[in-house]
Amino acid sequence: MDIIEVTAVKKLRHIQRSRGQHWVGDGFPVRTLFGYSSLGAELSPFLLFDYAGPMVFPPTDKRLGVGEHPHRGFETVTIVYSGEVEHRDSSGGGGGIGPGDVQWMTAASGLVHEEMHSRGFAKRGGMFEMVQLWVNLPAKDKMSLPRYQNIMNRQIPVVDLPGGQGVARVIAGTFGEVAGPARTFTPINVWDLRLTGGREIRLPVPDGHTTLLAVLKGSVRLEGEHGLETLESAEVGLFHREGDHVRLEGSRDATVMLLSGAPIDEPIVGSGPFVMNSAEEIRQAIMDYQRGRMGRIPIAEEA
């Protein structure tokens, strides 16, 4: 397809490098590539980006993952590259996702959920790799009803980049005339890109959008304020908001995610699994969870 005409490049502002790995439950070996606690409003509307794996899990009969926990005030977006994940929540949402699939969970007013390796994958074992993105909600939507979008790989349109530069899976937002299937509360683009090494590409991104490029595999070179800079695996580039495109070159074949979104110009106050606009709202979220107002996950049939 033809890329839209672009005029002003967004310059790289900051490179965020992950600082080691930690476990979330017993199923997710995570590197946090960025988080709002350190970068705050500069990331808006995005809050956090966790990269789990890649890691080979041996076969097991145990249930691996993270058990019941609450969320309020934002959305979680889980994208699987290898392995399988099962999700259940107190609003009735749930399902299983495998390679290429996405689950987009809107916690909003609050729910309790669990995320586990699928039983089939646990018994087989194998390579596990996924990412989870947290997306903030504007104040007017933070107390809306929870919802769950299970987006299968076959539902996600794939765009061939010109000149053999690679492909883009459009999960949310638009790429040229192609629209992704995810429903969002604010203007957001989530593109899953496979880039061919040694090729230059210009990706159109709205002027004024917060824009981040997360490298999962391979490496890319980006236009910085003082020339080209290199992003390696598990690193994120944050761009200035001015400009209508990102220019990059794949040093090696690379798997990257491009995120862009209209900033939400509101206070960000978070505590653990809750992200609201004030400390009082956080206290209320904790109280509501403790009093059972976010519901409970139905007992599994196997139990």
GROMACS .gro file of C-alpha atoms in nm:
model
  303
    1MET     CA    1   0.000   0.000   0.000
    2ASP     CA    2   0.103   0.365  -0.031
    3ILE     CA    3   0.214   0.541   0.285
    4ILE     CA    4   0.048   0.878   0.346
    5GLU     CA    5   0.260   1.178   0.253
    6VAL     CA    6   0.456   1.306   0.551
    7THR     CA    7   0.653   1.625   0.607
    8ALA     CA    8   0.804   1.664   0.957
    9VAL     CA    9   0.989   1.388   1.141
   10LYS     CA   10   0.927   1.326   1.511
   11LYS     CA   11   1.266   1.337   1.682
   12LEU     CA   12   1.370   1.084   1.944
   13ARG     CA   13   1.348   1.241   2.289
   14HIS     CA   14   1.448   0.965   2.530
   15ILE     CA   15   1.559   0.600   2.534
   16GLN     CA   16   1.418   0.390   2.817
   17ARG     CA   17   1.613   0.072   2.899
   18SER     CA   18   1.472  -0.208   3.112
   19ARG     CA   19   1.634  -0.272   3.449
   20GLY     CA   20   1.634  -0.647   3.502
   21GLN     CA   21   1.355  -0.901   3.520
   22HIS     CA   22   1.100  -0.987   3.788
   23TRP     CA   23   0.824  -1.246   3.823
   24VAL     CA   24   0.454  -1.166   3.814
   25GLY     CA   25   0.298  -1.469   3.978
   26ASP     CA   26   0.479  -1.786   3.870
   27GLY     CA   27   0.399  -1.764   3.499
   28PHE     CA   28   0.526  -1.428   3.375
   29PRO     CA   29   0.900  -1.344   3.379
   30VAL     CA   30   0.863  -0.971   3.314
   31ARG     CA   31   1.081  -0.679   3.211
   32THR     CA   32   0.902  -0.347   3.257
   33LEU     CA   33   1.004  -0.141   2.955
   34PHE     CA   34   0.830   0.177   3.073
   35GLY     CA   35   0.603   0.290   3.354
   36TYR     CA   36   0.413   0.602   3.457
   37SER     CA   37   0.581   0.613   3.799
   38SER     CA   38   0.901   0.740   3.635
   39LEU     CA   39   0.784   0.909   3.314
   40GLY     CA   40   0.435   1.016   3.422
   41ALA     CA   41   0.236   1.242   3.190
   42GLU     CA   42   0.503   1.217   2.918
   43LEU     CA   43   0.361   0.869   2.839
   44SER     CA   44  -0.006   0.967   2.836
   45PRO     CA   45  -0.235   0.795   2.742
   46PHE     CA   46  -0.007   0.495   2.805
   47LEU     CA   47   0.084   0.387   3.156
   48LEU     CA   48   0.301   0.076   3.152
   49PHE     CA   49   0.452  -0.180   2.915
   50ASP     CA   50   0.562  -0.525   3.038
   51TYR     CA   51   0.752  -0.772   2.821
   52ALA     CA   52   0.724  -1.132   2.947
   53GLY     CA   53   0.981  -1.377   2.815
   54PRO     CA   54   1.095  -1.513   2.589
   55MET     CA   55   1.139  -1.817   2.814
   56VAL     CA   56   1.098  -2.192   2.770
   57PHE     CA   57   0.869  -2.351   3.031
   58PRO     CA   58   0.895  -2.727   3.094
   59PRO     CA   59   0.575  -2.936   3.087
   60THR     CA   60   0.382  -2.924   3.413
   61ASP     CA   61   0.045  -3.011   3.567
   62LYS     CA   62   0.057  -2.695   3.781
   63ARG     CA   63  -0.150  -2.388   3.699
   64LEU     CA   64   0.102  -2.116   3.621
   65GLY     CA   65   0.020  -1.748   3.609
   66VAL     CA   66  -0.116  -1.484   3.843
   67GLY     CA   67  -0.431  -1.545   4.045
   68GLU     CA   68  -0.719  -1.317   4.143
   69HIS     CA   69  -0.631  -0.948   4.161
   70PRO     CA   70  -0.828  -0.624   4.104
   71HIS     CA   71  -0.797  -0.332   3.862
   72ARG     CA   72  -0.977   0.003   3.827
   73GLY     CA   73  -0.937   0.310   3.608
   74PHE     CA   74  -0.759   0.181   3.296
   75GLU     CA   75  -0.732  -0.096   3.035
   76THR     CA   76  -0.490  -0.387   2.992
   77VAL     CA   77  -0.389  -0.505   2.645
   78THR     CA   78  -0.224  -0.848   2.624
   79ILE     CA   79  -0.058  -0.963   2.300
   80VAL     CA   80   0.078  -1.318   2.272
   81TYR     CA   81   0.377  -1.407   2.054
   82SER     CA   82   0.437  -1.763   2.181
   83GLY     CA   83   0.241  -1.980   2.424
   84GLU     CA   84  -0.120  -1.949   2.537
   85VAL     CA   85  -0.296  -1.743   2.806
   86GLU     CA   86  -0.637  -1.793   2.968
   87HIS     CA   87  -0.827  -1.506   3.129
   88ARG     CA   88  -1.134  -1.490   3.355
   89ASP     CA   89  -1.284  -1.190   3.531
   90SER     CA   90  -1.567  -1.094   3.763
   91SER     CA   91  -1.759  -0.909   3.490
   92GLY     CA   92  -1.805  -1.234   3.295
   93GLY     CA   93  -1.526  -1.170   3.046
   94GLY     CA   94  -1.283  -1.442   2.959
   95GLY     CA   95  -1.127  -1.662   2.699
   96GLY     CA   96  -0.804  -1.807   2.570
   97ILE     CA   97  -0.552  -1.646   2.337
   98GLY     CA   98  -0.255  -1.788   2.150
   99PRO     CA   99   0.014  -1.661   1.911
  100GLY     CA  100  -0.099  -1.343   1.734
  101ASP     CA  101  -0.413  -1.301   1.946
  102VAL     CA  102  -0.499  -1.003   2.169
  103GLN     CA  103  -0.715  -0.955   2.475
  104TRP     CA  104  -0.823  -0.598   2.548
  105MET     CA  105  -0.969  -0.576   2.898
  106THR     CA  106  -1.133  -0.254   3.015
  107ALA     CA  107  -1.126  -0.257   3.396
  108ALA     CA  108  -1.290   0.090   3.420
  109SER     CA  109  -1.508   0.096   3.738
  110GLY     CA  110  -1.339  -0.218   3.865
  111LEU     CA  111  -1.316  -0.593   3.836
  112VAL     CA  112  -1.120  -0.889   3.963
  113HIS     CA  113  -0.942  -1.114   3.715
  114GLU     CA  114  -0.681  -1.385   3.675
  115GLU     CA  115  -0.430  -1.455   3.397
  116MET     CA  116  -0.290  -1.805   3.362
  117HIS     CA  117  -0.105  -2.020   3.113
  118SER     CA  118  -0.361  -2.232   2.932
  119ARG     CA  119  -0.388  -2.588   3.063
  120GLY     CA  120  -0.290  -2.728   2.725
  121PHE     CA  121   0.022  -2.514   2.699
  122ALA     CA  122   0.124  -2.592   3.057
  123LYS     CA  123   0.106  -2.966   2.987
  124ARG     CA  124   0.301  -2.936   2.661
  125GLY     CA  125   0.550  -2.677   2.776
  126GLY     CA  126   0.742  -2.465   2.530
  127MET     CA  127   0.842  -2.110   2.443
  128PHE     CA  128   0.642  -1.834   2.612
  129GLU     CA  129   0.648  -1.469   2.505
  130MET     CA  130   0.391  -1.193   2.543
  131VAL     CA  131   0.353  -0.822   2.616
  132GLN     CA  132   0.103  -0.635   2.828
  133LEU     CA  133   0.027  -0.266   2.781
  134TRP     CA  134  -0.170  -0.051   3.027
  135VAL     CA  135  -0.379   0.225   2.867
  136ASN     CA  136  -0.522   0.507   3.079
  137LEU     CA  137  -0.886   0.616   3.066
  138PRO     CA  138  -1.005   0.978   3.084
  139ALA     CA  139  -1.177   1.075   3.409
  140LYS     CA  140  -1.521   1.069   3.249
  141ASP     CA  141  -1.477   0.700   3.156
  142LYS     CA  142  -1.292   0.564   3.460
  143MET     CA  143  -1.614   0.452   3.627
  144SER     CA  144  -1.782   0.314   3.315
  145LEU     CA  145  -1.880  -0.053   3.297
  146PRO     CA  146  -1.600  -0.306   3.244
  147ARG     CA  147  -1.578  -0.480   2.906
  148TYR     CA  148  -1.365  -0.745   2.738
  149GLN     CA  149  -1.251  -0.772   2.375
  150ASN     CA  150  -1.108  -1.104   2.258
  151ILE     CA  151  -0.934  -1.025   1.927
  152MET     CA  152  -0.816  -1.324   1.726
  153ASN     CA  153  -0.514  -1.312   1.496
  154ARG     CA  154  -0.738  -1.364   1.192
  155GLN     CA  155  -0.932  -1.046   1.278
  156ILE     CA  156  -0.623  -0.823   1.274
  157PRO     CA  157  -0.550  -0.669   0.931
  158VAL     CA  158  -0.195  -0.696   0.799
  159VAL     CA  159  -0.043  -0.418   0.587
  160ASP     CA  160   0.253  -0.483   0.357
  161LEU     CA  161   0.501  -0.199   0.394
  162PRO     CA  162   0.637  -0.063   0.064
  163GLY     CA  163   0.963  -0.184  -0.088
  164GLY     CA  164   0.982  -0.504   0.114
  165GLN     CA  165   1.028  -0.310   0.439
  166GLY     CA  166   0.815  -0.555   0.637
  167VAL     CA  167   0.456  -0.582   0.758
  168ALA     CA  168   0.233  -0.406   1.011
  169ARG     CA  169  -0.049  -0.570   1.207
  170VAL     CA  170  -0.301  -0.298   1.291
  171ILE     CA  171  -0.446  -0.388   1.631
  172ALA     CA  172  -0.593  -0.046   1.714
  173GLY     CA  173  -0.629   0.284   1.533
  174THR     CA  174  -0.555   0.325   1.164
  175PHE     CA  175  -0.262   0.276   0.930
  176GLY     CA  176  -0.340   0.468   0.613
  177GLU     CA  177  -0.687   0.349   0.516
  178VAL     CA  178  -0.667   0.030   0.724
  179ALA     CA  179  -0.843   0.026   1.063
  180GLY     CA  180  -0.772  -0.210   1.351
  181PRO     CA  181  -1.051  -0.404   1.529
  182ALA     CA  182  -0.996  -0.280   1.887
  183ARG     CA  183  -1.248  -0.031   2.027
  184THR     CA  184  -1.078   0.247   2.225
  185PHE     CA  185  -1.198   0.537   2.441
  186THR     CA  186  -0.945   0.788   2.305
  187PRO     CA  187  -0.752   0.805   1.974
  188ILE     CA  188  -0.483   0.534   1.994
  189ASN     CA  189  -0.268   0.344   1.744
  190VAL     CA  190  -0.123   0.004   1.836
  191TRP     CA  191   0.082  -0.149   1.553
  192ASP     CA  192   0.273  -0.477   1.571
  193LEU     CA  193   0.556  -0.448   1.316
  194ARG     CA  194   0.797  -0.697   1.159
  195LEU     CA  195   1.073  -0.496   0.992
  196THR     CA  196   1.333  -0.606   0.738
  197GLY     CA  197   1.691  -0.521   0.828
  198GLY     CA  198   1.874  -0.257   0.625
  199ARG     CA  199   1.560  -0.081   0.501
  200GLU     CA  200   1.451   0.273   0.582
  201ILE     CA  201   1.085   0.336   0.655
  202ARG     CA  202   0.867   0.632   0.744
  203LEU     CA  203   0.564   0.558   0.957
  204PRO     CA  204   0.287   0.822   0.963
  205VAL     CA  205   0.185   0.922   1.316
  206PRO     CA  206  -0.046   1.214   1.406
  207ASP     CA  207   0.117   1.541   1.503
  208GLY     CA  208   0.068   1.596   1.877
  209HIS     CA  209   0.042   1.227   1.962
  210THR     CA  210   0.255   1.071   2.231
  211THR     CA  211   0.463   0.819   2.033
  212LEU     CA  212   0.670   0.525   2.157
  213LEU     CA  213   0.858   0.250   1.975
  214ALA     CA  214   0.929  -0.069   2.173
  215VAL     CA  215   1.186  -0.311   2.031
  216LEU     CA  216   1.124  -0.674   2.127
  217LYS     CA  217   1.369  -0.845   1.892
  218GLY     CA  218   1.647  -0.720   1.665
  219SER     CA  219   1.747  -0.354   1.657
  220VAL     CA  220   1.650  -0.034   1.479
  221ARG     CA  221   1.807   0.306   1.422
  222LEU     CA  222   1.602   0.617   1.485
  223GLU     CA  223   1.638   0.985   1.404
  224GLY     CA  224   1.747   1.162   1.721
  225GLU     CA  225   1.829   1.523   1.789
  226HIS     CA  226   2.198   1.457   1.716
  227GLY     CA  227   2.177   1.199   1.438
  228LEU     CA  228   2.085   0.830   1.432
  229GLU     CA  229   2.054   0.638   1.759
  230THR     CA  230   2.017   0.262   1.800
  231LEU     CA  231   1.745   0.082   1.996
  232GLU     CA  232   1.817  -0.279   2.094
  233SER     CA  233   1.593  -0.557   2.224
  234ALA     CA  234   1.384  -0.464   2.532
  235GLU     CA  235   1.438  -0.091   2.481
  236VAL     CA  236   1.184   0.185   2.413
  237GLY     CA  237   1.220   0.514   2.228
  238LEU     CA  238   0.998   0.805   2.336
  239PHE     CA  239   0.954   1.077   2.071
  240HIS     CA  240   0.875   1.445   2.084
  241ARG     CA  241   0.507   1.501   2.006
  242GLU     CA  242   0.575   1.748   1.725
  243GLY     CA  243   0.593   1.600   1.375
  244ASP     CA  244   0.379   1.372   1.159
  245HIS     CA  245   0.600   1.066   1.111
  246VAL     CA  246   0.871   0.849   1.259
  247ARG     CA  247   1.173   0.763   1.045
  248LEU     CA  248   1.363   0.447   1.127
  249GLU     CA  249   1.588   0.182   0.981
  250GLY     CA  250   1.610  -0.182   1.080
  251SER     CA  251   1.974  -0.255   1.165
  252ARG     CA  252   1.868  -0.621   1.178
  253ASP     CA  253   1.533  -0.788   1.119
  254ALA     CA  254   1.323  -0.661   1.407
  255THR     CA  255   0.993  -0.712   1.589
  256VAL     CA  256   0.871  -0.381   1.728
  257MET     CA  257   0.553  -0.221   1.856
  258LEU     CA  258   0.463   0.134   1.770
  259LEU     CA  259   0.225   0.305   2.012
  260SER     CA  260   0.076   0.649   1.961
  261GLY     CA  261  -0.212   0.826   2.126
  262ALA     CA  262  -0.370   1.162   2.204
  263PRO     CA  263  -0.247   1.270   2.549
  264ILE     CA  264  -0.499   1.281   2.835
  265ASP     CA  265  -0.427   1.608   3.014
  266GLU     CA  266  -0.543   1.500   3.361
  267PRO     CA  267  -0.372   1.408   3.690
  268ILE     CA  268  -0.240   1.052   3.721
  269VAL     CA  269  -0.254   0.898   4.068
  270GLY     CA  270  -0.182   0.528   4.096
  271SER     CA  271  -0.137   0.264   4.360
  272GLY     CA  272  -0.064  -0.095   4.256
  273PRO     CA  273  -0.355  -0.217   4.043
  274PHE     CA  274  -0.552   0.111   4.054
  275VAL     CA  275  -0.493   0.426   3.845
  276MET     CA  276  -0.723   0.722   3.910
  277ASN     CA  277  -0.707   1.103   3.922
  278SER     CA  278  -0.680   1.165   4.299
  279ALA     CA  279  -0.564   1.002   4.621
  280GLU     CA  280  -0.923   1.002   4.745
  281GLU     CA  281  -1.031   0.796   4.443
  282ILE     CA  282  -0.751   0.549   4.516
  283ARG     CA  283  -0.869   0.513   4.877
  284GLN     CA  284  -1.222   0.454   4.750
  285ALA     CA  285  -1.098   0.188   4.504
  286ILE     CA  286  -0.918   0.001   4.783
  287MET     CA  287  -1.227   0.019   5.003
  288ASP     CA  288  -1.457  -0.098   4.723
  289TYR     CA  289  -1.230  -0.395   4.650
  290GLN     CA  290  -1.206  -0.492   5.017
  291ARG     CA  291  -1.586  -0.478   5.046
  292GLY     CA  292  -1.634  -0.701   4.743
  293ARG     CA  293  -1.783  -0.432   4.520
  294MET     CA  294  -1.563  -0.534   4.224
  295GLY     CA  295  -1.717  -0.880   4.222
  296ARG     CA  296  -1.567  -1.225   4.234
  297ILE     CA  297  -1.453  -1.466   3.966
  298PRO     CA  298  -1.700  -1.754   3.929
  299ILE     CA  299  -1.570  -2.087   4.062
  300ALA     CA  300  -1.425  -2.286   3.772
  301GLU     CA  301  -1.621  -2.593   3.665
  302GLU     CA  302  -1.316  -2.812   3.735
  303ALA     CA  303  -1.335  -2.715   4.102
   0.00000   0.00000   0.00000
